[in-house]
Amino acid sequence: KVTVSVLYWRSIGSQSISHHIGAMRIVPTVLLLLCGMSAVALACSCINPGDTGSARAQYALENFDFVFLANVGDIADTGSVDANNVVRNATLTITDIFKAPASAALSVGATLATSTDLTCCLCGYNVSAAQHLISIYRAAEGPPYSLSSCSVNCAVGSSTWCSDTVAALQPPSQKTSPATHSFMYAVPGAVTMLLMLAAVFYTA
């Protein structure tokens, strides 16, 4: 009986030990995978700049040195997509300025060089050959400047998110209020009516 018990314990014990050893090998691997997944998830976690165009405009003006509209050109990529190390170089031609430090001497028509790392999870903003709303965190960081998808950046006309933000950034002098629209449409109509009445009285 003693011999059988010992042999049974050895058999069960050896299996338990092997299972524990296997688990010990698996756990670090799982932990590494989880850490890697969490790092990827957190690497490009951005603050919501706002749910309305005016909120996003205010966020951009309060948090970034540069806020402007620009046409994007001279796009040239270096690196390899397969190797996940693409850097996008582009030239921005300024078309409108909403904020810029005086020391930057930024003006409409000026150009800025950008160089943005598009490697996965680094939050690089991928510009295209179009007009973009661009916000840059610190003027002293370039040129060339790196563009972030966590900034208030977007292709103009690509979405209401972008168009609403641009509209909110426009100074009041460039905006047309609903009342102004009504007036613009009402005046021609009133003039036409008066001319018609004048014609009727004249013929009478």
PDB file of C-alpha atoms in Angstrom:
ATOM      1  CA  LYS A   1       0.000   0.000   0.000  1.00  0.00           C
ATOM      2  CA  VAL A   2       2.774   2.348   0.865  1.00  0.00           C
ATOM      3  CA  THR A   3       4.579   1.574  -2.395  1.00  0.00           C
ATOM      4  CA  VAL A   4       1.455   2.162  -4.465  1.00  0.00           C
ATOM      5  CA  SER A   5       0.738   5.464  -2.695  1.00  0.00           C
ATOM      6  CA  VAL A   6       4.269   6.659  -3.232  1.00  0.00           C
ATOM      7  CA  LEU A   7       4.200   5.714  -6.905  1.00  0.00           C
ATOM      8  CA  TYR A   8       0.781   7.379  -7.331  1.00  0.00           C
ATOM      9  CA  TRP A   9       2.056  10.548  -5.623  1.00  0.00           C
ATOM     10  CA  ARG A  10       5.165  10.553  -7.786  1.00  0.00           C
ATOM     11  CA  SER A  11       3.022  10.207 -10.909  1.00  0.00           C
ATOM     12  CA  ILE A  12       0.576  12.934  -9.933  1.00  0.00           C
ATOM     13  CA  GLY A  13       3.320  15.100  -8.499  1.00  0.00           C
ATOM     14  CA  SER A  14       5.460  14.914 -11.617  1.00  0.00           C
ATOM     15  CA  GLN A  15       2.484  15.849 -13.790  1.00  0.00           C
ATOM     16  CA  SER A  16       1.650  18.769 -11.499  1.00  0.00           C
ATOM     17  CA  ILE A  17       5.255  19.933 -11.565  1.00  0.00           C
ATOM     18  CA  SER A  18       5.395  19.726 -15.355  1.00  0.00           C
ATOM     19  CA  HIS A  19       2.109  21.632 -15.612  1.00  0.00           C
ATOM     20  CA  HIS A  20       3.451  24.315 -13.289  1.00  0.00           C
ATOM     21  CA  ILE A  21       6.660  24.591 -15.275  1.00  0.00           C
ATOM     22  CA  GLY A  22       4.655  24.896 -18.498  1.00  0.00           C
ATOM     23  CA  ALA A  23       2.468  27.554 -16.947  1.00  0.00           C
ATOM     24  CA  MET A  24       5.521  29.433 -15.722  1.00  0.00           C
ATOM     25  CA  ARG A  25       6.830  29.483 -19.276  1.00  0.00           C
ATOM     26  CA  ILE A  26       3.495  30.647 -20.714  1.00  0.00           C
ATOM     27  CA  VAL A  27       2.712  33.393 -18.179  1.00  0.00           C
ATOM     28  CA  PRO A  28       5.691  35.665 -19.043  1.00  0.00           C
ATOM     29  CA  THR A  29       4.854  35.312 -22.731  1.00  0.00           C
ATOM     30  CA  VAL A  30       1.235  36.276 -22.118  1.00  0.00           C
ATOM     31  CA  LEU A  31       2.306  39.193 -19.949  1.00  0.00           C
ATOM     32  CA  LEU A  32       4.661  40.435 -22.648  1.00  0.00           C
ATOM     33  CA  LEU A  33       1.897  40.216 -25.233  1.00  0.00           C
ATOM     34  CA  LEU A  34      -0.510  42.067 -22.967  1.00  0.00           C
ATOM     35  CA  CYS A  35       2.071  44.741 -22.230  1.00  0.00           C
ATOM     36  CA  GLY A  36       2.749  45.133 -25.920  1.00  0.00           C
ATOM     37  CA  MET A  37      -0.964  45.399 -26.689  1.00  0.00           C
ATOM     38  CA  SER A  38      -1.495  47.959 -23.945  1.00  0.00           C
ATOM     39  CA  ALA A  39       1.498  49.967 -25.156  1.00  0.00           C
ATOM     40  CA  VAL A  40       0.061  50.017 -28.664  1.00  0.00           C
ATOM     41  CA  ALA A  41      -3.353  51.017 -27.368  1.00  0.00           C
ATOM     42  CA  LEU A  42      -1.954  53.808 -25.214  1.00  0.00           C
ATOM     43  CA  ALA A  43       0.674  55.043 -27.670  1.00  0.00           C
ATOM     44  CA  CYS A  44      -1.821  57.009 -29.767  1.00  0.00           C
ATOM     45  CA  SER A  45      -4.410  57.932 -27.159  1.00  0.00           C
ATOM     46  CA  CYS A  46      -5.480  61.521 -27.892  1.00  0.00           C
ATOM     47  CA  ILE A  47      -7.471  64.079 -25.936  1.00  0.00           C
ATOM     48  CA  ASN A  48     -10.850  64.893 -27.474  1.00  0.00           C
ATOM     49  CA  PRO A  49     -10.501  68.499 -28.708  1.00  0.00           C
ATOM     50  CA  GLY A  50     -14.238  69.067 -28.506  1.00  0.00           C
ATOM     51  CA  ASP A  51     -17.589  67.958 -29.878  1.00  0.00           C
ATOM     52  CA  THR A  52     -18.385  71.179 -31.730  1.00  0.00           C
ATOM     53  CA  GLY A  53     -16.516  73.349 -34.204  1.00  0.00           C
ATOM     54  CA  SER A  54     -16.287  76.231 -31.747  1.00  0.00           C
ATOM     55  CA  ALA A  55     -14.953  73.940 -28.998  1.00  0.00           C
ATOM     56  CA  ARG A  56     -12.276  72.533 -31.311  1.00  0.00           C
ATOM     57  CA  ALA A  57     -11.333  76.023 -32.497  1.00  0.00           C
ATOM     58  CA  GLN A  58     -10.939  77.204 -28.917  1.00  0.00           C
ATOM     59  CA  TYR A  59      -8.890  74.114 -28.041  1.00  0.00           C
ATOM     60  CA  ALA A  60      -6.571  74.716 -30.991  1.00  0.00           C
ATOM     61  CA  LEU A  61      -6.051  78.394 -30.199  1.00  0.00           C
ATOM     62  CA  GLU A  62      -5.372  77.685 -26.523  1.00  0.00           C
ATOM     63  CA  ASN A  63      -3.001  74.735 -26.935  1.00  0.00           C
ATOM     64  CA  PHE A  64      -0.975  75.252 -30.120  1.00  0.00           C
ATOM     65  CA  ASP A  65       1.503  77.890 -31.279  1.00  0.00           C
ATOM     66  CA  PHE A  66       0.558  77.569 -34.953  1.00  0.00           C
ATOM     67  CA  VAL A  67      -2.996  77.284 -36.268  1.00  0.00           C
ATOM     68  CA  PHE A  68      -3.399  77.917 -40.000  1.00  0.00           C
ATOM     69  CA  LEU A  69      -4.719  76.738 -43.355  1.00  0.00           C
ATOM     70  CA  ALA A  70      -2.199  75.504 -45.902  1.00  0.00           C
ATOM     71  CA  ASN A  71      -1.975  73.823 -49.270  1.00  0.00           C
ATOM     72  CA  VAL A  72       0.139  70.678 -49.145  1.00  0.00           C
ATOM     73  CA  GLY A  73       2.638  69.904 -51.886  1.00  0.00           C
ATOM     74  CA  ASP A  74       6.030  68.372 -52.665  1.00  0.00           C
ATOM     75  CA  ILE A  75       5.094  65.148 -50.868  1.00  0.00           C
ATOM     76  CA  ALA A  76       7.962  62.647 -50.717  1.00  0.00           C
ATOM     77  CA  ASP A  77       8.087  59.517 -48.568  1.00  0.00           C
ATOM     78  CA  THR A  78      11.187  57.782 -47.294  1.00  0.00           C
ATOM     79  CA  GLY A  79      11.423  54.348 -45.729  1.00  0.00           C
ATOM     80  CA  SER A  80       9.268  51.309 -46.376  1.00  0.00           C
ATOM     81  CA  VAL A  81       5.661  50.456 -45.596  1.00  0.00           C
ATOM     82  CA  ASP A  82       6.644  46.799 -45.169  1.00  0.00           C
ATOM     83  CA  ALA A  83       9.289  47.761 -42.644  1.00  0.00           C
ATOM     84  CA  ASN A  84       6.857  50.142 -40.931  1.00  0.00           C
ATOM     85  CA  ASN A  85       9.266  53.077 -40.979  1.00  0.00           C
ATOM     86  CA  VAL A  86       7.732  55.541 -43.450  1.00  0.00           C
ATOM     87  CA  VAL A  87       8.505  59.237 -43.019  1.00  0.00           C
ATOM     88  CA  ARG A  88       6.372  61.684 -45.009  1.00  0.00           C
ATOM     89  CA  ASN A  89       8.060  64.917 -46.060  1.00  0.00           C
ATOM     90  CA  ALA A  90       5.883  67.721 -47.397  1.00  0.00           C
ATOM     91  CA  THR A  91       5.790  71.467 -47.957  1.00  0.00           C
ATOM     92  CA  LEU A  92       2.952  73.575 -46.557  1.00  0.00           C
ATOM     93  CA  THR A  93       2.057  76.833 -48.307  1.00  0.00           C
ATOM     94  CA  ILE A  94       0.154  79.085 -45.897  1.00  0.00           C
ATOM     95  CA  THR A  95      -3.218  80.367 -47.143  1.00  0.00           C
ATOM     96  CA  ASP A  96      -4.703  81.725 -43.904  1.00  0.00           C
ATOM     97  CA  ILE A  97      -3.362  82.246 -40.380  1.00  0.00           C
ATOM     98  CA  PHE A  98      -5.436  81.994 -37.199  1.00  0.00           C
ATOM     99  CA  LYS A  99      -2.579  81.973 -34.695  1.00  0.00           C
ATOM    100  CA  ALA A 100       1.193  82.334 -34.868  1.00  0.00           C
ATOM    101  CA  PRO A 101       3.792  83.857 -32.535  1.00  0.00           C
ATOM    102  CA  ALA A 102       5.198  87.171 -33.727  1.00  0.00           C
ATOM    103  CA  SER A 103       8.701  85.742 -33.516  1.00  0.00           C
ATOM    104  CA  ALA A 104       7.854  83.174 -36.190  1.00  0.00           C
ATOM    105  CA  ALA A 105       7.244  85.910 -38.786  1.00  0.00           C
ATOM    106  CA  LEU A 106       4.681  83.666 -40.485  1.00  0.00           C
ATOM    107  CA  SER A 107       2.727  85.195 -43.361  1.00  0.00           C
ATOM    108  CA  VAL A 108       0.281  84.133 -46.048  1.00  0.00           C
ATOM    109  CA  GLY A 109       2.222  82.642 -48.951  1.00  0.00           C
ATOM    110  CA  ALA A 110       5.099  81.499 -46.745  1.00  0.00           C
ATOM    111  CA  THR A 111       6.131  77.842 -46.795  1.00  0.00           C
ATOM    112  CA  LEU A 112       6.903  75.438 -43.973  1.00  0.00           C
ATOM    113  CA  ALA A 113       8.750  72.139 -44.292  1.00  0.00           C
ATOM    114  CA  THR A 114       7.324  69.123 -42.484  1.00  0.00           C
ATOM    115  CA  SER A 115       8.746  65.677 -41.797  1.00  0.00           C
ATOM    116  CA  THR A 116       6.369  63.265 -40.070  1.00  0.00           C
ATOM    117  CA  ASP A 117       7.102  59.723 -38.894  1.00  0.00           C
ATOM    118  CA  LEU A 118       4.162  57.543 -39.928  1.00  0.00           C
ATOM    119  CA  THR A 119       5.425  54.483 -38.075  1.00  0.00           C
ATOM    120  CA  CYS A 120       2.554  52.575 -36.489  1.00  0.00           C
ATOM    121  CA  CYS A 121       1.252  53.968 -33.199  1.00  0.00           C
ATOM    122  CA  LEU A 122       3.392  57.130 -33.160  1.00  0.00           C
ATOM    123  CA  CYS A 123       0.353  59.263 -34.071  1.00  0.00           C
ATOM    124  CA  GLY A 124       1.869  60.896 -37.147  1.00  0.00           C
ATOM    125  CA  TYR A 125      -0.613  62.883 -39.256  1.00  0.00           C
ATOM    126  CA  ASN A 126      -0.675  61.720 -42.875  1.00  0.00           C
ATOM    127  CA  VAL A 127      -1.146  64.785 -45.075  1.00  0.00           C
ATOM    128  CA  SER A 128      -2.394  64.588 -48.654  1.00  0.00           C
ATOM    129  CA  ALA A 129      -2.100  66.928 -51.626  1.00  0.00           C
ATOM    130  CA  ALA A 130      -4.979  69.204 -50.591  1.00  0.00           C
ATOM    131  CA  GLN A 131      -5.739  72.149 -48.329  1.00  0.00           C
ATOM    132  CA  HIS A 132      -5.456  71.254 -44.647  1.00  0.00           C
ATOM    133  CA  LEU A 133      -6.186  72.864 -41.324  1.00  0.00           C
ATOM    134  CA  ILE A 134      -2.920  72.504 -39.422  1.00  0.00           C
ATOM    135  CA  SER A 135      -2.066  73.055 -35.776  1.00  0.00           C
ATOM    136  CA  ILE A 136       1.492  72.711 -34.489  1.00  0.00           C
ATOM    137  CA  TYR A 137       2.197  72.407 -30.778  1.00  0.00           C
ATOM    138  CA  ARG A 138       5.435  74.384 -30.485  1.00  0.00           C
ATOM    139  CA  ALA A 139       6.891  76.819 -33.001  1.00  0.00           C
ATOM    140  CA  ALA A 140      10.395  76.091 -31.730  1.00  0.00           C
ATOM    141  CA  GLU A 141      10.134  72.403 -32.737  1.00  0.00           C
ATOM    142  CA  GLY A 142      10.988  73.050 -36.364  1.00  0.00           C
ATOM    143  CA  PRO A 143      11.380  73.403 -39.208  1.00  0.00           C
ATOM    144  CA  PRO A 144      10.964  70.776 -40.312  1.00  0.00           C
ATOM    145  CA  TYR A 145       7.829  70.246 -38.252  1.00  0.00           C
ATOM    146  CA  SER A 146       6.330  66.911 -37.280  1.00  0.00           C
ATOM    147  CA  LEU A 147       2.531  66.752 -37.636  1.00  0.00           C
ATOM    148  CA  SER A 148       0.445  64.834 -35.109  1.00  0.00           C
ATOM    149  CA  SER A 149      -2.942  63.189 -35.528  1.00  0.00           C
ATOM    150  CA  CYS A 150      -3.605  64.252 -31.922  1.00  0.00           C
ATOM    151  CA  SER A 151      -3.519  67.912 -33.012  1.00  0.00           C
ATOM    152  CA  VAL A 152      -6.442  69.695 -34.645  1.00  0.00           C
ATOM    153  CA  ASN A 153      -5.480  68.699 -38.182  1.00  0.00           C
ATOM    154  CA  CYS A 154      -7.811  67.793 -41.041  1.00  0.00           C
ATOM    155  CA  ALA A 155      -8.275  68.038 -44.797  1.00  0.00           C
ATOM    156  CA  VAL A 156     -10.552  70.984 -45.560  1.00  0.00           C
ATOM    157  CA  GLY A 157     -13.840  69.845 -47.082  1.00  0.00           C
ATOM    158  CA  SER A 158     -13.309  66.232 -46.037  1.00  0.00           C
ATOM    159  CA  SER A 159     -15.888  66.304 -43.239  1.00  0.00           C
ATOM    160  CA  THR A 160     -18.269  68.519 -41.273  1.00  0.00           C
ATOM    161  CA  TRP A 161     -15.843  68.023 -38.348  1.00  0.00           C
ATOM    162  CA  CYS A 162     -13.258  69.967 -40.321  1.00  0.00           C
ATOM    163  CA  SER A 163     -15.514  72.526 -42.001  1.00  0.00           C
ATOM    164  CA  ASP A 164     -17.204  73.406 -38.700  1.00  0.00           C
ATOM    165  CA  THR A 165     -13.806  73.903 -37.042  1.00  0.00           C
ATOM    166  CA  VAL A 166     -12.517  76.124 -39.850  1.00  0.00           C
ATOM    167  CA  ALA A 167     -15.736  78.170 -39.804  1.00  0.00           C
ATOM    168  CA  ALA A 168     -15.387  78.721 -36.052  1.00  0.00           C
ATOM    169  CA  LEU A 169     -11.779  79.885 -36.520  1.00  0.00           C
ATOM    170  CA  GLN A 170     -12.743  82.527 -39.071  1.00  0.00           C
ATOM    171  CA  PRO A 171     -12.817  86.085 -37.661  1.00  0.00           C
ATOM    172  CA  PRO A 172     -16.284  87.679 -37.358  1.00  0.00           C
ATOM    173  CA  SER A 173     -15.581  90.004 -40.303  1.00  0.00           C
ATOM    174  CA  GLN A 174     -15.369  86.966 -42.613  1.00  0.00           C
ATOM    175  CA  LYS A 175     -18.537  85.331 -41.362  1.00  0.00           C
ATOM    176  CA  THR A 176     -22.034  85.913 -42.716  1.00  0.00           C
ATOM    177  CA  SER A 177     -24.776  85.740 -40.121  1.00  0.00           C
ATOM    178  CA  PRO A 178     -28.263  84.324 -40.844  1.00  0.00           C
ATOM    179  CA  ALA A 179     -29.661  87.854 -40.486  1.00  0.00           C
ATOM    180  CA  THR A 180     -27.250  89.096 -43.139  1.00  0.00           C
ATOM    181  CA  HIS A 181     -28.290  86.263 -45.437  1.00  0.00           C
ATOM    182  CA  SER A 182     -31.940  87.209 -44.955  1.00  0.00           C
ATOM    183  CA  PHE A 183     -31.211  90.845 -45.658  1.00  0.00           C
ATOM    184  CA  MET A 184     -29.249  90.015 -48.796  1.00  0.00           C
ATOM    185  CA  TYR A 185     -32.145  87.992 -50.171  1.00  0.00           C
ATOM    186  CA  ALA A 186     -34.858  90.386 -48.957  1.00  0.00           C
ATOM    187  CA  VAL A 187     -33.445  93.594 -50.490  1.00  0.00           C
ATOM    188  CA  PRO A 188     -33.488  92.452 -54.154  1.00  0.00           C
ATOM    189  CA  GLY A 189     -37.003  91.124 -53.674  1.00  0.00           C
ATOM    190  CA  ALA A 190     -38.221  94.412 -52.206  1.00  0.00           C
ATOM    191  CA  VAL A 191     -36.582  96.432 -54.972  1.00  0.00           C
ATOM    192  CA  THR A 192     -38.209  94.247 -57.604  1.00  0.00           C
ATOM    193  CA  MET A 193     -41.616  94.695 -55.968  1.00  0.00           C
ATOM    194  CA  LEU A 194     -41.213  98.484 -55.862  1.00  0.00           C
ATOM    195  CA  LEU A 195     -40.214  98.585 -59.519  1.00  0.00           C
ATOM    196  CA  MET A 196     -43.251  96.508 -60.464  1.00  0.00           C
ATOM    197  CA  LEU A 197     -45.552  98.823 -58.499  1.00  0.00           C
ATOM    198  CA  ALA A 198     -43.939 101.879 -60.105  1.00  0.00           C
ATOM    199  CA  ALA A 199     -44.477 100.390 -63.530  1.00  0.00           C
ATOM    200  CA  VAL A 200     -48.155  99.723 -62.777  1.00  0.00           C
ATOM    201  CA  PHE A 201     -48.781 103.288 -61.572  1.00  0.00           C
ATOM    202  CA  TYR A 202     -46.877 104.718 -64.528  1.00  0.00           C
ATOM    203  CA  THR A 203     -48.945 102.818 -67.083  1.00  0.00           C
ATOM    204  CA  ALA A 204     -52.133 103.714 -65.237  1.00  0.00           C
TER     205      ALA A 204
END
